[in-house]
mmCIF file of C-alpha atoms in Angstrom:
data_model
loop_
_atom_site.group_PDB
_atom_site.id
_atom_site.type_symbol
_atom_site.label_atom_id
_atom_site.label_comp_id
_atom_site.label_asym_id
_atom_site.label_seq_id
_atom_site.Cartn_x
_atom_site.Cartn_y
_atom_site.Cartn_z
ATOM 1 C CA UNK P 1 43.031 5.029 -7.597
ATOM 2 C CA UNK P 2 40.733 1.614 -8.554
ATOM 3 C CA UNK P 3 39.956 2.156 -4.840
ATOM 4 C CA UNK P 4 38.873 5.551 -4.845
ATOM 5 C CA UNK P 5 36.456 5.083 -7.344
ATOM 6 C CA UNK P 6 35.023 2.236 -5.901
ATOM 7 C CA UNK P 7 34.234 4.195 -2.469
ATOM 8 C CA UNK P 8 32.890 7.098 -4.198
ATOM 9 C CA UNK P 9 30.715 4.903 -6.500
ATOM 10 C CA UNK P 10 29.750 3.093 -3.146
ATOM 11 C CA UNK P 11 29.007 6.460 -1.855
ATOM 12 C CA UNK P 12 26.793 7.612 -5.007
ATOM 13 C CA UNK P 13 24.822 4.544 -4.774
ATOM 14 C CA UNK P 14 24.373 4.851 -0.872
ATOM 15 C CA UNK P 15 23.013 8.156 -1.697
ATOM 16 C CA UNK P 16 20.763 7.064 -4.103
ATOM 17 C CA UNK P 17 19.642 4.504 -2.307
ATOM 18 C CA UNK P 18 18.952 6.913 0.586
ATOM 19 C CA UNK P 19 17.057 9.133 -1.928
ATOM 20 C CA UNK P 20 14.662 6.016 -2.865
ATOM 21 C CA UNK P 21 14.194 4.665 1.507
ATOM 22 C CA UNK P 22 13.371 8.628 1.614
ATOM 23 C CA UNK P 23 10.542 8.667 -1.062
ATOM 24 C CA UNK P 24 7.967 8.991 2.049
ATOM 25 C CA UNK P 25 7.064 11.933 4.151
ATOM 26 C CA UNK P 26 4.609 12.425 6.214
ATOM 27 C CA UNK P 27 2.276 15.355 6.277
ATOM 28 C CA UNK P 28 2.104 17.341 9.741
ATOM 29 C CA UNK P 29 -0.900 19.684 10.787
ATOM 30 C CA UNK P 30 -1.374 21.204 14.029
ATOM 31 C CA UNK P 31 -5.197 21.327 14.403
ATOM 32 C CA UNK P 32 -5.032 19.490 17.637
ATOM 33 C CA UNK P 33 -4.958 21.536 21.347
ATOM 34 C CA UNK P 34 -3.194 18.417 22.678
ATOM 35 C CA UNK P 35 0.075 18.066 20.690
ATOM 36 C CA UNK P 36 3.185 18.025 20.963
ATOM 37 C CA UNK P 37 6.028 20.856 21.133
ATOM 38 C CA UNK P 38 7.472 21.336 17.424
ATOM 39 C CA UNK P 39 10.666 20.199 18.657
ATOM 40 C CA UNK P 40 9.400 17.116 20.378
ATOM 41 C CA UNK P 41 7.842 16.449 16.761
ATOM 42 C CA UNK P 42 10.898 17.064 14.577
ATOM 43 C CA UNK P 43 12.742 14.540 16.913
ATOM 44 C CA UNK P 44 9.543 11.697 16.559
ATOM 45 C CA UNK P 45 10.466 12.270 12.837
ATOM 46 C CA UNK P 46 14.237 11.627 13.355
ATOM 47 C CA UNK P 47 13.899 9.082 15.514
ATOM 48 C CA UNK P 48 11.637 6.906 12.981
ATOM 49 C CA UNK P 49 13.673 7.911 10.188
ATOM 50 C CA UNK P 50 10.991 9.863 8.364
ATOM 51 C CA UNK P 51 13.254 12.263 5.964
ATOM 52 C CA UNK P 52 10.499 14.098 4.802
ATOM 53 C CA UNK P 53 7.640 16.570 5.925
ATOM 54 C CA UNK P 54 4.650 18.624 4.744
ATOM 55 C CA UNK P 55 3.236 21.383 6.618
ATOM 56 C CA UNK P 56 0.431 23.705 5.775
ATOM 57 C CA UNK P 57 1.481 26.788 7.010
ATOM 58 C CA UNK P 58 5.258 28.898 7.660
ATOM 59 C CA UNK P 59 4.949 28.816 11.512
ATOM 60 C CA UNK P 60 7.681 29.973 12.989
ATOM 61 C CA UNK P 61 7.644 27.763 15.957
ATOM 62 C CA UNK P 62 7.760 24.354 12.843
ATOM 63 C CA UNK P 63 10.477 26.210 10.965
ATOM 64 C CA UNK P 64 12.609 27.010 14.088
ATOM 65 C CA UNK P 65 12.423 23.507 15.047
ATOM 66 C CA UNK P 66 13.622 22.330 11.799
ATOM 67 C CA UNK P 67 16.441 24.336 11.309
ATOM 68 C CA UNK P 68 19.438 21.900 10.951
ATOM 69 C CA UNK P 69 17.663 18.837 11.057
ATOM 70 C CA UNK P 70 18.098 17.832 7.681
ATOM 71 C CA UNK P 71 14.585 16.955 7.295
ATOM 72 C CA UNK P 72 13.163 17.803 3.745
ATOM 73 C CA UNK P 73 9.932 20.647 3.869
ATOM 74 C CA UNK P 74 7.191 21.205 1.355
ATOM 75 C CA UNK P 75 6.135 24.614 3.268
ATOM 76 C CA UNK P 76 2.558 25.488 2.065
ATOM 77 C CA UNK P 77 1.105 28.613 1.037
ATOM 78 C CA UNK P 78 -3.057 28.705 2.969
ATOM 79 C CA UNK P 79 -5.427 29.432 0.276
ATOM 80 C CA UNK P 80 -6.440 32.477 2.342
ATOM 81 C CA UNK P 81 -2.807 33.925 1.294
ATOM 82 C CA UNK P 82 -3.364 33.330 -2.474
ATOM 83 C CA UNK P 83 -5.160 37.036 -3.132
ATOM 84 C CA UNK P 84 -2.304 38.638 -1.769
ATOM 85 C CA UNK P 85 0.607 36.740 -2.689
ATOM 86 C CA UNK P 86 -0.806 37.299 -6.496
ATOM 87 C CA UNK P 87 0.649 41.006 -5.636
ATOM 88 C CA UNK P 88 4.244 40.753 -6.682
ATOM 89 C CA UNK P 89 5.841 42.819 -3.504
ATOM 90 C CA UNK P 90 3.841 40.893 -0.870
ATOM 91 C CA UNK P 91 5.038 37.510 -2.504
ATOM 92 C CA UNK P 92 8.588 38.499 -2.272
ATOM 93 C CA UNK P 93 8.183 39.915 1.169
ATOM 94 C CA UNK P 94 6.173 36.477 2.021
ATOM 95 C CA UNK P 95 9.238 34.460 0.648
ATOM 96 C CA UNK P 96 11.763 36.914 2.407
ATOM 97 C CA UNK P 97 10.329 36.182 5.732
ATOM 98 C CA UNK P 98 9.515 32.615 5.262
ATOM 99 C CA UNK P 99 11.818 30.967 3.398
ATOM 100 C CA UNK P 100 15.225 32.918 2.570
ATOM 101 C CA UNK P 101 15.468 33.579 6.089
ATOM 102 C CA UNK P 102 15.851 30.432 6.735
ATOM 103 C CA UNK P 103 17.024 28.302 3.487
ATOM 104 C CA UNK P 104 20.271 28.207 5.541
ATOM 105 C CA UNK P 105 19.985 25.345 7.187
ATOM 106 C CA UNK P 106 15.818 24.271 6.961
ATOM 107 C CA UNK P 107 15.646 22.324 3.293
ATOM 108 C CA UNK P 108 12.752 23.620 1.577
ATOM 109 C CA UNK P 109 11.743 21.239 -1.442
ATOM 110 C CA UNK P 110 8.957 22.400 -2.802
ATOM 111 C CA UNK P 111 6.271 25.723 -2.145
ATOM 112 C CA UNK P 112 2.539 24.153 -2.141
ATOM 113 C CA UNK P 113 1.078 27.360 -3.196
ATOM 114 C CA UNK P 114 -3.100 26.475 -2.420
ATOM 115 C CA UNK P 115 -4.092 22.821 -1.164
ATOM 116 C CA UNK P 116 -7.056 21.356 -3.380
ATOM 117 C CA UNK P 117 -8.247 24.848 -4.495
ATOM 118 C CA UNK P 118 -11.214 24.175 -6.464
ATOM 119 C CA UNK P 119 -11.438 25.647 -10.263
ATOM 120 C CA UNK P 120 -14.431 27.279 -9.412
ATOM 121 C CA UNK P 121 -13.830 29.291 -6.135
ATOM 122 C CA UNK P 122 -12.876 32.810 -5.806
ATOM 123 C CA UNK P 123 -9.455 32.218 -4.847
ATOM 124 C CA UNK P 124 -8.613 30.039 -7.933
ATOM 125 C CA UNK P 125 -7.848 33.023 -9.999
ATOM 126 C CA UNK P 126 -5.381 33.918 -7.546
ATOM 127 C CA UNK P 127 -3.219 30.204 -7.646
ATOM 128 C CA UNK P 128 -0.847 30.858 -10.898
ATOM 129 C CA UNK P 129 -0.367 34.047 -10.423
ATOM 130 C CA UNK P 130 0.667 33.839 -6.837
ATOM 131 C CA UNK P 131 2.863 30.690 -8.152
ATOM 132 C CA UNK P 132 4.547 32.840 -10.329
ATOM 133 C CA UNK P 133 5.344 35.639 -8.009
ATOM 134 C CA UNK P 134 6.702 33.084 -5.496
ATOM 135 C CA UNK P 135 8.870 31.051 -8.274
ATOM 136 C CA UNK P 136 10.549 34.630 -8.799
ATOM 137 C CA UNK P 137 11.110 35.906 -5.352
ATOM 138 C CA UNK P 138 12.871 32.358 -4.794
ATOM 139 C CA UNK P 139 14.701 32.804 -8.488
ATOM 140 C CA UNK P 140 15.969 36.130 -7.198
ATOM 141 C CA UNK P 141 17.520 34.780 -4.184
ATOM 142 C CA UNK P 142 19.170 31.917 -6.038
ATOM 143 C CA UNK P 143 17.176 29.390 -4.903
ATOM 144 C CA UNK P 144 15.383 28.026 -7.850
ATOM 145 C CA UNK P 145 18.064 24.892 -8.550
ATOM 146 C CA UNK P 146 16.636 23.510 -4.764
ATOM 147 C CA UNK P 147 13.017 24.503 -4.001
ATOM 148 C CA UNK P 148 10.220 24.118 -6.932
ATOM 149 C CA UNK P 149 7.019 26.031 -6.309
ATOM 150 C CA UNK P 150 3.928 23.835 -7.599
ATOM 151 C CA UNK P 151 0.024 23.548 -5.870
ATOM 152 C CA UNK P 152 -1.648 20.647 -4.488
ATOM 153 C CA UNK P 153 -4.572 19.137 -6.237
ATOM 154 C CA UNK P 154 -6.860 16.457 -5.824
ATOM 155 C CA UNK P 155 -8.226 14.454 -8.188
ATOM 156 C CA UNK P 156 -11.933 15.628 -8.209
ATOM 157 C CA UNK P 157 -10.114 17.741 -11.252
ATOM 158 C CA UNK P 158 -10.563 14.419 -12.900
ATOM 159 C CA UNK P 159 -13.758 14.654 -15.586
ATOM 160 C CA UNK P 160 -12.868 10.569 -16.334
ATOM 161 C CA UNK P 161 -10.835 8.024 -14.100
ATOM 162 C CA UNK P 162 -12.127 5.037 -15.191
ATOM 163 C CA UNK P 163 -9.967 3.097 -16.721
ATOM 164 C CA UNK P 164 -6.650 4.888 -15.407
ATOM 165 C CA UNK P 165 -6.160 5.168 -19.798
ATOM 166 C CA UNK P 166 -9.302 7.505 -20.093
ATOM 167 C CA UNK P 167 -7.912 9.726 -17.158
ATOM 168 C CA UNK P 168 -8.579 13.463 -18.294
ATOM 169 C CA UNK P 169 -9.281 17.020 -16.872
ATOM 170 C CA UNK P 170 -12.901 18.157 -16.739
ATOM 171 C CA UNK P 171 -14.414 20.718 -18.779
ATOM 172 C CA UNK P 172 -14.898 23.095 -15.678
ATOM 173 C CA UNK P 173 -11.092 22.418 -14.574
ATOM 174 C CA UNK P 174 -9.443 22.258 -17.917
ATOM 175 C CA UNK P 175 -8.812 25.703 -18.229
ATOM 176 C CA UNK P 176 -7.580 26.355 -14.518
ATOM 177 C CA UNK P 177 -5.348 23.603 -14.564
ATOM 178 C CA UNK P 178 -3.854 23.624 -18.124
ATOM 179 C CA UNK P 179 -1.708 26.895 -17.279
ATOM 180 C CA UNK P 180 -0.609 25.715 -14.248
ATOM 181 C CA UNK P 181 0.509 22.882 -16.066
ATOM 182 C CA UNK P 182 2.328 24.561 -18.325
ATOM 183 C CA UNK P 183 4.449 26.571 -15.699
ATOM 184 C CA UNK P 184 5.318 23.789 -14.283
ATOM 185 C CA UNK P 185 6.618 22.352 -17.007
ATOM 186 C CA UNK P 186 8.536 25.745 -17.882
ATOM 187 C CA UNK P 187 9.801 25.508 -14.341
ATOM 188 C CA UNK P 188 11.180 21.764 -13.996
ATOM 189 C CA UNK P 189 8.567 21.256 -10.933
ATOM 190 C CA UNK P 190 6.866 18.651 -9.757
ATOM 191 C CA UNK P 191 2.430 18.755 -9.973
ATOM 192 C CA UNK P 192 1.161 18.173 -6.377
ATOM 193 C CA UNK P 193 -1.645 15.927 -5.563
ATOM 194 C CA UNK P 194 -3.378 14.310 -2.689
ATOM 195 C CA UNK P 195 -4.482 11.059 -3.658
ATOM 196 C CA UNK P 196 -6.945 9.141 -1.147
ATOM 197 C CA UNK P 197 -8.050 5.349 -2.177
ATOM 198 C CA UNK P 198 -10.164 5.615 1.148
ATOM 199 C CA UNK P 199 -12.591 8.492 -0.010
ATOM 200 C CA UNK P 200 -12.801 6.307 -3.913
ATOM 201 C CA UNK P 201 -14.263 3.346 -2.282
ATOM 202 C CA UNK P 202 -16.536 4.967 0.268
ATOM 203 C CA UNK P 203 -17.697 6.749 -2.412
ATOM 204 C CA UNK P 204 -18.353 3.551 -4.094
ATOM 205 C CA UNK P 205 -18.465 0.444 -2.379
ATOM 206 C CA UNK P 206 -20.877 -1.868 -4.719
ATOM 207 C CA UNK P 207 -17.897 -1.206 -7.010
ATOM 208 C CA UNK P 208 -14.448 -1.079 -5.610
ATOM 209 C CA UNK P 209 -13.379 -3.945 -3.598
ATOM 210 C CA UNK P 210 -11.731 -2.981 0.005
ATOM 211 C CA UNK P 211 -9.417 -5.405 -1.115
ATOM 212 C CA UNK P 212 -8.569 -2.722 -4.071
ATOM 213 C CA UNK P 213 -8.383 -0.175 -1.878
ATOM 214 C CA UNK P 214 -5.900 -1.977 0.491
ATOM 215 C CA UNK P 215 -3.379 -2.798 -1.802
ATOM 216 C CA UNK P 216 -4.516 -6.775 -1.124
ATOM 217 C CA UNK P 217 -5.858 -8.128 -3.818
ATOM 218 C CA UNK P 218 -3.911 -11.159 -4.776
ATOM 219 C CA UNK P 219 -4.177 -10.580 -8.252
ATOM 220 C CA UNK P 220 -4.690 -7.587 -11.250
ATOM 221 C CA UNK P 221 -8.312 -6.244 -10.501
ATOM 222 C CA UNK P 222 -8.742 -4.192 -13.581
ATOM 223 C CA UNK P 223 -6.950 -4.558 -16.713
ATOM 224 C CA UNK P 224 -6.565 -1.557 -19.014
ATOM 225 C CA UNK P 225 -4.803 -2.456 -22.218
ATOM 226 C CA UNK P 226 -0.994 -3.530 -21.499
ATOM 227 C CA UNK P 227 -1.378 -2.131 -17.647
ATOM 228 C CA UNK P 228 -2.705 -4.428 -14.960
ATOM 229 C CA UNK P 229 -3.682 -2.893 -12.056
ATOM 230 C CA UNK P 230 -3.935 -4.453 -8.697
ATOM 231 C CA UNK P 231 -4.805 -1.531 -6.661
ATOM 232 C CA UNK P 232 -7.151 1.765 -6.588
ATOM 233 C CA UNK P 233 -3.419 4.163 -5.782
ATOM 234 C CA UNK P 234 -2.085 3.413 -8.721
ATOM 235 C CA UNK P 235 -5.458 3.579 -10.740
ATOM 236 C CA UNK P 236 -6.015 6.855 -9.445
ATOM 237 C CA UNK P 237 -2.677 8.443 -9.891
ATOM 238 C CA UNK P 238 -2.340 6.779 -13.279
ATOM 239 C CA UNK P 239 -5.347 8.136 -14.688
ATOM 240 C CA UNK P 240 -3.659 11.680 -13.372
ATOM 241 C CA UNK P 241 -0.729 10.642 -15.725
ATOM 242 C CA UNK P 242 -2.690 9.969 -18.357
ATOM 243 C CA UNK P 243 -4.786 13.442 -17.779
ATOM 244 C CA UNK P 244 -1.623 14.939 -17.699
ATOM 245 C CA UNK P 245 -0.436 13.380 -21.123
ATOM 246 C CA UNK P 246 -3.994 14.238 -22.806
ATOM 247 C CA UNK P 247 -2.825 18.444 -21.183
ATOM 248 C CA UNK P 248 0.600 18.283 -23.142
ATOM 249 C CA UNK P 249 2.704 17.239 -20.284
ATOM 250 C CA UNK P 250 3.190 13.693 -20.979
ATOM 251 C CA UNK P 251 6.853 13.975 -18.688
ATOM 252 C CA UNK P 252 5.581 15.794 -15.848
ATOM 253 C CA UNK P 253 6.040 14.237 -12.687
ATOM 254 C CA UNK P 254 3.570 13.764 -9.850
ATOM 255 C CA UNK P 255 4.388 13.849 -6.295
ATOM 256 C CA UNK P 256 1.627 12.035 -3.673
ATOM 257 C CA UNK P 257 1.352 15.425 -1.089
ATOM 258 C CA UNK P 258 -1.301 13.585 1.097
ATOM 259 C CA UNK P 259 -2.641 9.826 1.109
ATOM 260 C CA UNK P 260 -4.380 8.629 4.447
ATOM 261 C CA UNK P 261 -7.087 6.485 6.061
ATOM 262 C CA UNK P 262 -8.777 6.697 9.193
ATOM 263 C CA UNK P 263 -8.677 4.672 11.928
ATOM 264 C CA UNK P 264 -12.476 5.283 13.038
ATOM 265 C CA UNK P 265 -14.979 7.400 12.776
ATOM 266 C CA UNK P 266 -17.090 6.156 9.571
ATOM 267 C CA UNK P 267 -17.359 3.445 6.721
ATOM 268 C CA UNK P 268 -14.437 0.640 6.862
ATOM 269 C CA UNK P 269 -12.654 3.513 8.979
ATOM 270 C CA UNK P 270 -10.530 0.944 11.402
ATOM 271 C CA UNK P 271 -6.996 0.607 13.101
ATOM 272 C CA UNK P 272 -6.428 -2.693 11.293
ATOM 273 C CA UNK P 273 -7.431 -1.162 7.576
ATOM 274 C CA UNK P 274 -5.735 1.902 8.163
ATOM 275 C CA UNK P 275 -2.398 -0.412 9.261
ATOM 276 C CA UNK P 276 -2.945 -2.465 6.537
ATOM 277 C CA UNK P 277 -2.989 0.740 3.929
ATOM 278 C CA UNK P 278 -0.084 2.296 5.442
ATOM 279 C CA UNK P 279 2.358 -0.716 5.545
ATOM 280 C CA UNK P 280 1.371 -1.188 2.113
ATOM 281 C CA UNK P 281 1.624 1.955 0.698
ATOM 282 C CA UNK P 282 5.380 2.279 2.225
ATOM 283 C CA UNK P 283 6.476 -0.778 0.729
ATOM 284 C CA UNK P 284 4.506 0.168 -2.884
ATOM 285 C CA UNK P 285 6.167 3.507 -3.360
ATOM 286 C CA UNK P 286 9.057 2.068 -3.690
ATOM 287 C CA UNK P 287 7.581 0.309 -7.193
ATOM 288 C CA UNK P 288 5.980 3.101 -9.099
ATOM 289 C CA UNK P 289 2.873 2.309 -10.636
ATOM 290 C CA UNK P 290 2.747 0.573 -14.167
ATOM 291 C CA UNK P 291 2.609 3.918 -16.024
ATOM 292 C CA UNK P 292 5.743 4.844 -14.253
ATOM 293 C CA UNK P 293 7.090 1.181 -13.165
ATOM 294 C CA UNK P 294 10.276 1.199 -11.325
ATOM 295 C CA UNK P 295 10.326 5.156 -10.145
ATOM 296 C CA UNK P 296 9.774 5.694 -7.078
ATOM 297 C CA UNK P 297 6.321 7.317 -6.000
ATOM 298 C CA UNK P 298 7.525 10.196 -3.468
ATOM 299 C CA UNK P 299 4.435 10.131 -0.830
ATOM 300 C CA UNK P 300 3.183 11.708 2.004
ATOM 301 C CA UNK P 301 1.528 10.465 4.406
ATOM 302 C CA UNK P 302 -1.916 11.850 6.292
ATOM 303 C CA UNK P 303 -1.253 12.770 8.831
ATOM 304 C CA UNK P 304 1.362 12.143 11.650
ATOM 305 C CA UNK P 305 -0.975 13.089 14.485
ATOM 306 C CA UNK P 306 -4.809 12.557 14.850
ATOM 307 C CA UNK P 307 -6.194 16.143 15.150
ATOM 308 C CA UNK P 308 -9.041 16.971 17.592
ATOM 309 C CA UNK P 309 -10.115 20.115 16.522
ATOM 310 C CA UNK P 310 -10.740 18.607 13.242
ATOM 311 C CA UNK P 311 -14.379 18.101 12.554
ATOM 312 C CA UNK P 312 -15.803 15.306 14.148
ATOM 313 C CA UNK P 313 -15.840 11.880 12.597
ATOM 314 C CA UNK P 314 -13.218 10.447 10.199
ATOM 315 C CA UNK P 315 -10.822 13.833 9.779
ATOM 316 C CA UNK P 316 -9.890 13.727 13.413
ATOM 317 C CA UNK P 317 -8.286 10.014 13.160
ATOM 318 C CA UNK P 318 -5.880 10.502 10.471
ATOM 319 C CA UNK P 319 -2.917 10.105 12.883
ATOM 320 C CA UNK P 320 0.447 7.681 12.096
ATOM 321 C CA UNK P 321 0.788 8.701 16.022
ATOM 322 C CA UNK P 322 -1.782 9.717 19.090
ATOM 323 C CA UNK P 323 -0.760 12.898 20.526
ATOM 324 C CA UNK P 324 1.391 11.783 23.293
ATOM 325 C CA UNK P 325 3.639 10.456 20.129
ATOM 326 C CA UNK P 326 2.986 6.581 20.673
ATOM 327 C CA UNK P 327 2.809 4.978 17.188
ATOM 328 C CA UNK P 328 -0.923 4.047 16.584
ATOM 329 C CA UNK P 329 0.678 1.385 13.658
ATOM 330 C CA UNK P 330 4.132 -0.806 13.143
ATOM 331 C CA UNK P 331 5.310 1.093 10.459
ATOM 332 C CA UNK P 332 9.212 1.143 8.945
ATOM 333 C CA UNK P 333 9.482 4.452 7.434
ATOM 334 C CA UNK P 334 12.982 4.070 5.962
#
């Protein structure tokens, strides 16, 4: 008996600890003419151990290729979609064809419904309500306990970031946000958002440090009360916690759906920076940041595959890989 509580408590902790080696993913677009096949992609992921993926759109080639692969999907709505999907019949028709049909074996995790929809385009208006209308089309197929339907931000929705502490919502993005907020919170889900230290400090250079930026500064850079930070991700993300706390949601959790940097293509945009960033943003996840210290950040990374239909310049050098899949960094992903 002793003994068959120690292997399943050996097996609980395994798991867990398989939970916290899987808290990054790595985002995968296909705006490239020169990648490679969906399936070839889906084993690149297996065969680095990378548990987890984003994708931006429900191709049916991807979601094919995923099917029994045990690989964990945020499956994003475009924002083009949001009009419609804020319909109630074409949302359930949309989830239908895209995700119950195969929930079987692909393992959706969360619906991005919009990627960094700003408050004041057209299509905002359409984000909650097409949220809801997905949440219950995946409620009536019993499917709420495993996939949570959220949107993916970015933290230009920030009015103050500086320090994390004074983190809030702007004026102009308080009242787009705040519901959204509050259906997550309803809902148990997760708020999305793409956090990039490498578009902070080119914004900013005089001020930030690339040091900051890097995750290499040997020591706390900016101190904000009784939280030390020594780098510009967890700055950044912690003034979205605090944002978040200032909207009512003080326990809402925030999951990283995008943080990159280039390797060329403009300012500090290298193969040695963008290394450095990567390597260190694996190994930080794992740490939380000190608003949340000791839970793990779940990340995704941008992007696996440089993309050369991207516009020209930085966005076509995101790439963890070139498109004939050799790694452009040493990276452990587990």
């Amino acid at each position: 008996m002793a003994m068959t509580i120690l292997l399943l408590f050996g097996l609980v902790i395994s798991r867990l600890a398989l939970s916290d080696a899987q808290s990054i993913g790595v985002c995968y677009g296909k705006n490239g003419n020169n990648l490679p096949s969906d399936q070839e992609v889906v084993s690149l992921f297996q065969s680095n151990g990378i548990g987890r993926v984003r994708i931006y759109d429900p191709n049916r080639d991807t979601l094919e290729a995923l099917r029994g692969s045990n690989i964990e999907v945020i499956l994003g709505v475009p924002n083009d979609n949001l009009p419609a999907l804020a319909g109630a019949s074409a949302a359930a028709t949309w989830v239908q064809n895209n995700v119950v049909a195969y929930s079987s074996n692909v393992r959706f995790r969360y619906i991005a419904v919009g990627n960094e929809v700003p408050p004041g385009d057209a299509n905002a208006q359409y984000v909650l309500p097409a949220m809801q209308n997905i949440h219950a089309a995946i409620a009536s197929a019993n499917l709420q306990g495993q996939i949570k339907v959220s949107t993916a931000i970015d933290t230009t929705l920030l009015g103050s970031s500086y320090p994390p502490s004074a983190g809030s919502f702007s004026a102009g993005a308080s009242p787009y946000i705040n519901p959204i907020i509050n259906f997550l919170q309803t809902n148990g889900a997760p708020l999305l958002a793409n956090v990039y230290p490498y578009f902070s400090y080119t914004g900013d250079p005089q001020s930030i440090a690339l040091s900051y930026a890097l995750f290499t500064s040997p020591g706390v850079v900016v101190q904000d009360g009784q939280y030390g930070y020594q780098n510009l991700f967890d700055a950044l993300l912690d003034s979205l916690y605090a944002a978040l706390e200032k909207s009512g949601a003080p326990n809402l959790n925030i999951v990283v759906s995008e943080s990159g940097w280039p390797s060329e293509g403009g300012t500090a945009a290298t193969a040695d920076n963008a290394g450095t960033f990567y390597r260190n943003l694996i190994n930080h996840a794992k740490q939380g940041t000190p608003r949340r210290s000791g839970q793990a950040i779940e990340t995704y990374l941008f992007a696996m595959f440089d993309e050369n239909l991207k516009a020209a310049g930085i966005e076509q050098h995101f790439g963890l890989f070139l498109p004939n899949k050799q790694p452009k960094y040493q990276l452990t992903f587990g």
